[in-house]
């Protein structure tokens, strides 16, 4: 059985990547960080093993958006491409430094998978109405997220 290579990239085409594996999770986040980073009402990310990701044309820039996360974007056009947890989160177990979350809109075929959950729903805008019956979690309901922030507080004062 031959695996299909999943490909994607930014809007201007300066950054291209490929994923040599299958998606392991997908979710839509409505938190304020994802809103600001994506410049949109919410961000849908599809998860792959970090080792599945390779950049085939240039590399994005990464910056640390909080004590527990780094996010990337194309240095030429600014398209948000991926984020990654810097410390493991217990829930979901796919939130850990070995997993990369790809912006679904950057995939060449963005319809490869559908989300399993909504997160950060405290930030969900009033006009955004998903009738999908998926689990919905607020950031402050995530025990794993709270633990991860607490574990980083010794290292950094800000979140
Ligand atoms: Zn670009
Ligand atoms: Zn978020």
mmCIF file of C-alpha atoms and ligand atoms in Angstrom:
data_model
loop_
_atom_site.group_PDB
_atom_site.id
_atom_site.type_symbol
_atom_site.label_atom_id
_atom_site.label_comp_id
_atom_site.label_asym_id
_atom_site.label_seq_id
_atom_site.Cartn_x
_atom_site.Cartn_y
_atom_site.Cartn_z
ATOM 1 C CA UNK A 1 0.000 0.000 0.000
ATOM 2 C CA UNK A 2 1.427 3.341 -0.998
ATOM 3 C CA UNK A 3 0.719 6.308 1.222
ATOM 4 C CA UNK A 4 -0.491 9.450 -0.459
ATOM 5 C CA UNK A 5 1.735 12.405 0.328
ATOM 6 C CA UNK A 6 -0.310 15.336 1.608
ATOM 7 C CA UNK A 7 0.976 18.696 0.434
ATOM 8 C CA UNK A 8 0.315 22.327 1.190
ATOM 9 C CA UNK A 9 1.762 25.781 1.456
ATOM 10 C CA UNK A 10 1.166 29.469 1.986
ATOM 11 C CA UNK A 11 -0.768 31.902 -0.186
ATOM 12 C CA UNK A 12 2.221 33.372 -2.048
ATOM 13 C CA UNK A 13 3.847 29.975 -2.664
ATOM 14 C CA UNK A 14 7.198 30.786 -1.036
ATOM 15 C CA UNK A 15 6.711 28.139 1.676
ATOM 16 C CA UNK A 16 5.711 24.602 0.666
ATOM 17 C CA UNK A 17 5.494 21.499 2.806
ATOM 18 C CA UNK A 18 4.622 17.824 2.601
ATOM 19 C CA UNK A 19 3.255 15.378 5.155
ATOM 20 C CA UNK A 20 4.326 11.764 4.884
ATOM 21 C CA UNK A 21 1.631 10.297 7.099
ATOM 22 C CA UNK A 22 -2.032 10.385 7.968
ATOM 23 C CA UNK A 23 -3.837 12.995 10.046
ATOM 24 C CA UNK A 24 -4.221 11.899 13.681
ATOM 25 C CA UNK A 25 -6.655 14.521 14.979
ATOM 26 C CA UNK A 26 -8.477 17.658 13.928
ATOM 27 C CA UNK A 27 -10.207 20.430 15.801
ATOM 28 C CA UNK A 28 -11.532 23.952 15.491
ATOM 29 C CA UNK A 29 -10.378 26.527 18.030
ATOM 30 C CA UNK A 30 -12.233 29.744 18.787
ATOM 31 C CA UNK A 31 -9.801 31.143 21.379
ATOM 32 C CA UNK A 32 -8.514 34.703 21.115
ATOM 33 C CA UNK A 33 -4.984 33.566 20.273
ATOM 34 C CA UNK A 34 -6.210 31.496 17.331
ATOM 35 C CA UNK A 35 -8.446 34.366 16.220
ATOM 36 C CA UNK A 36 -5.587 36.882 16.238
ATOM 37 C CA UNK A 37 -3.082 34.470 14.674
ATOM 38 C CA UNK A 38 -5.426 33.409 11.870
ATOM 39 C CA UNK A 39 -6.998 36.854 11.490
ATOM 40 C CA UNK A 40 -10.315 35.050 11.324
ATOM 41 C CA UNK A 41 -13.220 34.010 13.540
ATOM 42 C CA UNK A 42 -11.706 30.618 14.332
ATOM 43 C CA UNK A 43 -8.854 28.335 13.299
ATOM 44 C CA UNK A 44 -9.161 24.703 12.199
ATOM 45 C CA UNK A 45 -6.018 22.638 12.673
ATOM 46 C CA UNK A 46 -5.274 19.114 11.519
ATOM 47 C CA UNK A 47 -2.662 17.176 13.487
ATOM 48 C CA UNK A 48 0.232 15.102 12.181
ATOM 49 C CA UNK A 49 3.294 13.559 13.765
ATOM 50 C CA UNK A 50 5.988 16.246 13.700
ATOM 51 C CA UNK A 51 8.313 13.766 11.984
ATOM 52 C CA UNK A 52 5.804 13.527 9.093
ATOM 53 C CA UNK A 53 6.311 17.209 8.251
ATOM 54 C CA UNK A 54 9.037 18.412 5.917
ATOM 55 C CA UNK A 55 9.378 21.742 4.156
ATOM 56 C CA UNK A 56 10.042 21.338 0.444
ATOM 57 C CA UNK A 57 10.410 25.046 -0.354
ATOM 58 C CA UNK A 58 11.780 27.519 2.215
ATOM 59 C CA UNK A 59 10.813 27.445 5.880
ATOM 60 C CA UNK A 60 8.230 29.430 7.796
ATOM 61 C CA UNK A 61 9.150 31.675 10.704
ATOM 62 C CA UNK A 62 8.221 30.366 14.159
ATOM 63 C CA UNK A 63 7.493 32.519 17.157
ATOM 64 C CA UNK A 64 6.447 31.711 20.698
ATOM 65 C CA UNK A 65 2.866 32.917 21.157
ATOM 66 C CA UNK A 66 2.612 31.824 24.805
ATOM 67 C CA UNK A 67 4.642 29.906 27.364
ATOM 68 C CA UNK A 68 3.302 26.621 25.954
ATOM 69 C CA UNK A 69 3.020 27.184 22.209
ATOM 70 C CA UNK A 70 4.844 28.288 19.083
ATOM 71 C CA UNK A 71 3.188 29.306 15.829
ATOM 72 C CA UNK A 72 4.522 29.703 12.313
ATOM 73 C CA UNK A 73 3.817 31.847 9.283
ATOM 74 C CA UNK A 74 5.238 32.558 5.846
ATOM 75 C CA UNK A 75 7.849 35.335 6.080
ATOM 76 C CA UNK A 76 6.719 36.709 2.697
ATOM 77 C CA UNK A 77 2.917 36.671 2.832
ATOM 78 C CA UNK A 78 2.117 35.977 6.500
ATOM 79 C CA UNK A 79 -0.129 32.948 5.975
ATOM 80 C CA UNK A 80 -0.462 31.059 9.280
ATOM 81 C CA UNK A 81 0.831 27.559 8.586
ATOM 82 C CA UNK A 82 1.198 25.510 11.761
ATOM 83 C CA UNK A 83 1.353 25.542 15.539
ATOM 84 C CA UNK A 84 2.986 23.234 18.022
ATOM 85 C CA UNK A 85 2.735 22.731 21.779
ATOM 86 C CA UNK A 86 6.063 23.160 23.586
ATOM 87 C CA UNK A 87 4.983 20.978 26.506
ATOM 88 C CA UNK A 88 2.672 17.951 26.581
ATOM 89 C CA UNK A 89 -1.001 18.571 27.422
ATOM 90 C CA UNK A 90 -2.950 15.688 28.894
ATOM 91 C CA UNK A 91 -6.181 16.445 27.051
ATOM 92 C CA UNK A 92 -6.219 15.970 24.172
ATOM 93 C CA UNK A 93 -3.222 13.599 24.151
ATOM 94 C CA UNK A 94 -2.438 14.830 20.632
ATOM 95 C CA UNK A 95 -1.403 18.180 22.141
ATOM 96 C CA UNK A 96 2.310 17.591 22.655
ATOM 97 C CA UNK A 97 5.660 18.665 21.186
ATOM 98 C CA UNK A 98 5.792 15.596 18.916
ATOM 99 C CA UNK A 99 2.650 16.703 17.072
ATOM 100 C CA UNK A 100 2.268 19.570 14.606
ATOM 101 C CA UNK A 101 -1.080 21.226 13.912
ATOM 102 C CA UNK A 102 -1.373 22.322 10.293
ATOM 103 C CA UNK A 103 -3.706 25.172 9.312
ATOM 104 C CA UNK A 104 -6.310 23.287 7.332
ATOM 105 C CA UNK A 105 -6.704 26.143 4.857
ATOM 106 C CA UNK A 106 -3.038 25.811 3.867
ATOM 107 C CA UNK A 107 -3.508 22.245 2.603
ATOM 108 C CA UNK A 108 -3.721 21.755 -1.150
ATOM 109 C CA UNK A 109 -6.778 19.604 -0.433
ATOM 110 C CA UNK A 110 -8.307 21.105 2.715
ATOM 111 C CA UNK A 111 -11.224 18.649 2.752
ATOM 112 C CA UNK A 112 -9.140 15.588 3.683
ATOM 113 C CA UNK A 113 -10.628 15.358 7.172
ATOM 114 C CA UNK A 114 -13.334 16.976 9.272
ATOM 115 C CA UNK A 115 -12.974 18.223 12.868
ATOM 116 C CA UNK A 116 -13.743 16.112 15.941
ATOM 117 C CA UNK A 117 -14.223 18.918 18.471
ATOM 118 C CA UNK A 118 -14.429 22.636 19.196
ATOM 119 C CA UNK A 119 -12.078 24.285 21.648
ATOM 120 C CA UNK A 120 -11.780 27.750 23.178
ATOM 121 C CA UNK A 121 -15.535 28.169 22.774
ATOM 122 C CA UNK A 122 -15.497 31.074 25.266
ATOM 123 C CA UNK A 123 -14.197 33.084 22.287
ATOM 124 C CA UNK A 124 -16.774 31.828 19.787
ATOM 125 C CA UNK A 125 -18.411 34.762 18.042
ATOM 126 C CA UNK A 126 -22.180 35.133 18.331
ATOM 127 C CA UNK A 127 -22.776 34.732 14.599
ATOM 128 C CA UNK A 128 -20.669 31.543 14.330
ATOM 129 C CA UNK A 129 -23.145 28.702 14.590
ATOM 130 C CA UNK A 130 -21.943 25.151 14.017
ATOM 131 C CA UNK A 131 -24.781 22.634 14.000
ATOM 132 C CA UNK A 132 -22.402 19.654 14.105
ATOM 133 C CA UNK A 133 -23.030 18.187 17.565
ATOM 134 C CA UNK A 134 -19.287 17.990 18.274
ATOM 135 C CA UNK A 135 -17.900 18.282 21.833
ATOM 136 C CA UNK A 136 -17.299 21.858 22.934
ATOM 137 C CA UNK A 137 -14.706 22.851 25.529
ATOM 138 C CA UNK A 138 -13.738 26.190 27.048
ATOM 139 C CA UNK A 139 -10.029 26.818 27.620
ATOM 140 C CA UNK A 140 -10.619 27.037 31.386
ATOM 141 C CA UNK A 141 -12.287 23.603 31.354
ATOM 142 C CA UNK A 142 -9.104 21.944 30.096
ATOM 143 C CA UNK A 143 -7.249 20.468 33.058
ATOM 144 C CA UNK A 144 -4.305 19.630 30.804
ATOM 145 C CA UNK A 145 -4.017 23.218 29.576
ATOM 146 C CA UNK A 146 -4.095 24.625 33.126
ATOM 147 C CA UNK A 147 -1.425 22.137 34.243
ATOM 148 C CA UNK A 148 0.778 22.996 31.277
ATOM 149 C CA UNK A 149 0.568 26.732 31.979
ATOM 150 C CA UNK A 150 1.297 26.102 35.660
ATOM 151 C CA UNK A 151 4.333 23.988 34.804
ATOM 152 C CA UNK A 152 5.736 26.856 32.769
ATOM 153 C CA UNK A 153 5.084 29.569 35.357
ATOM 154 C CA UNK A 154 8.450 28.977 37.014
ATOM 155 C CA UNK A 155 10.153 29.648 33.713
ATOM 156 C CA UNK A 156 8.087 32.556 32.443
ATOM 157 C CA UNK A 157 5.840 35.069 34.086
ATOM 158 C CA UNK A 158 3.557 35.724 31.124
ATOM 159 C CA UNK A 159 1.195 33.330 29.380
HETATM 160 ZN ZN1 LIG B 1 3.833 33.014 1.494
HETATM 161 ZN ZN1 LIG B 2 -6.835 28.444 20.096
#
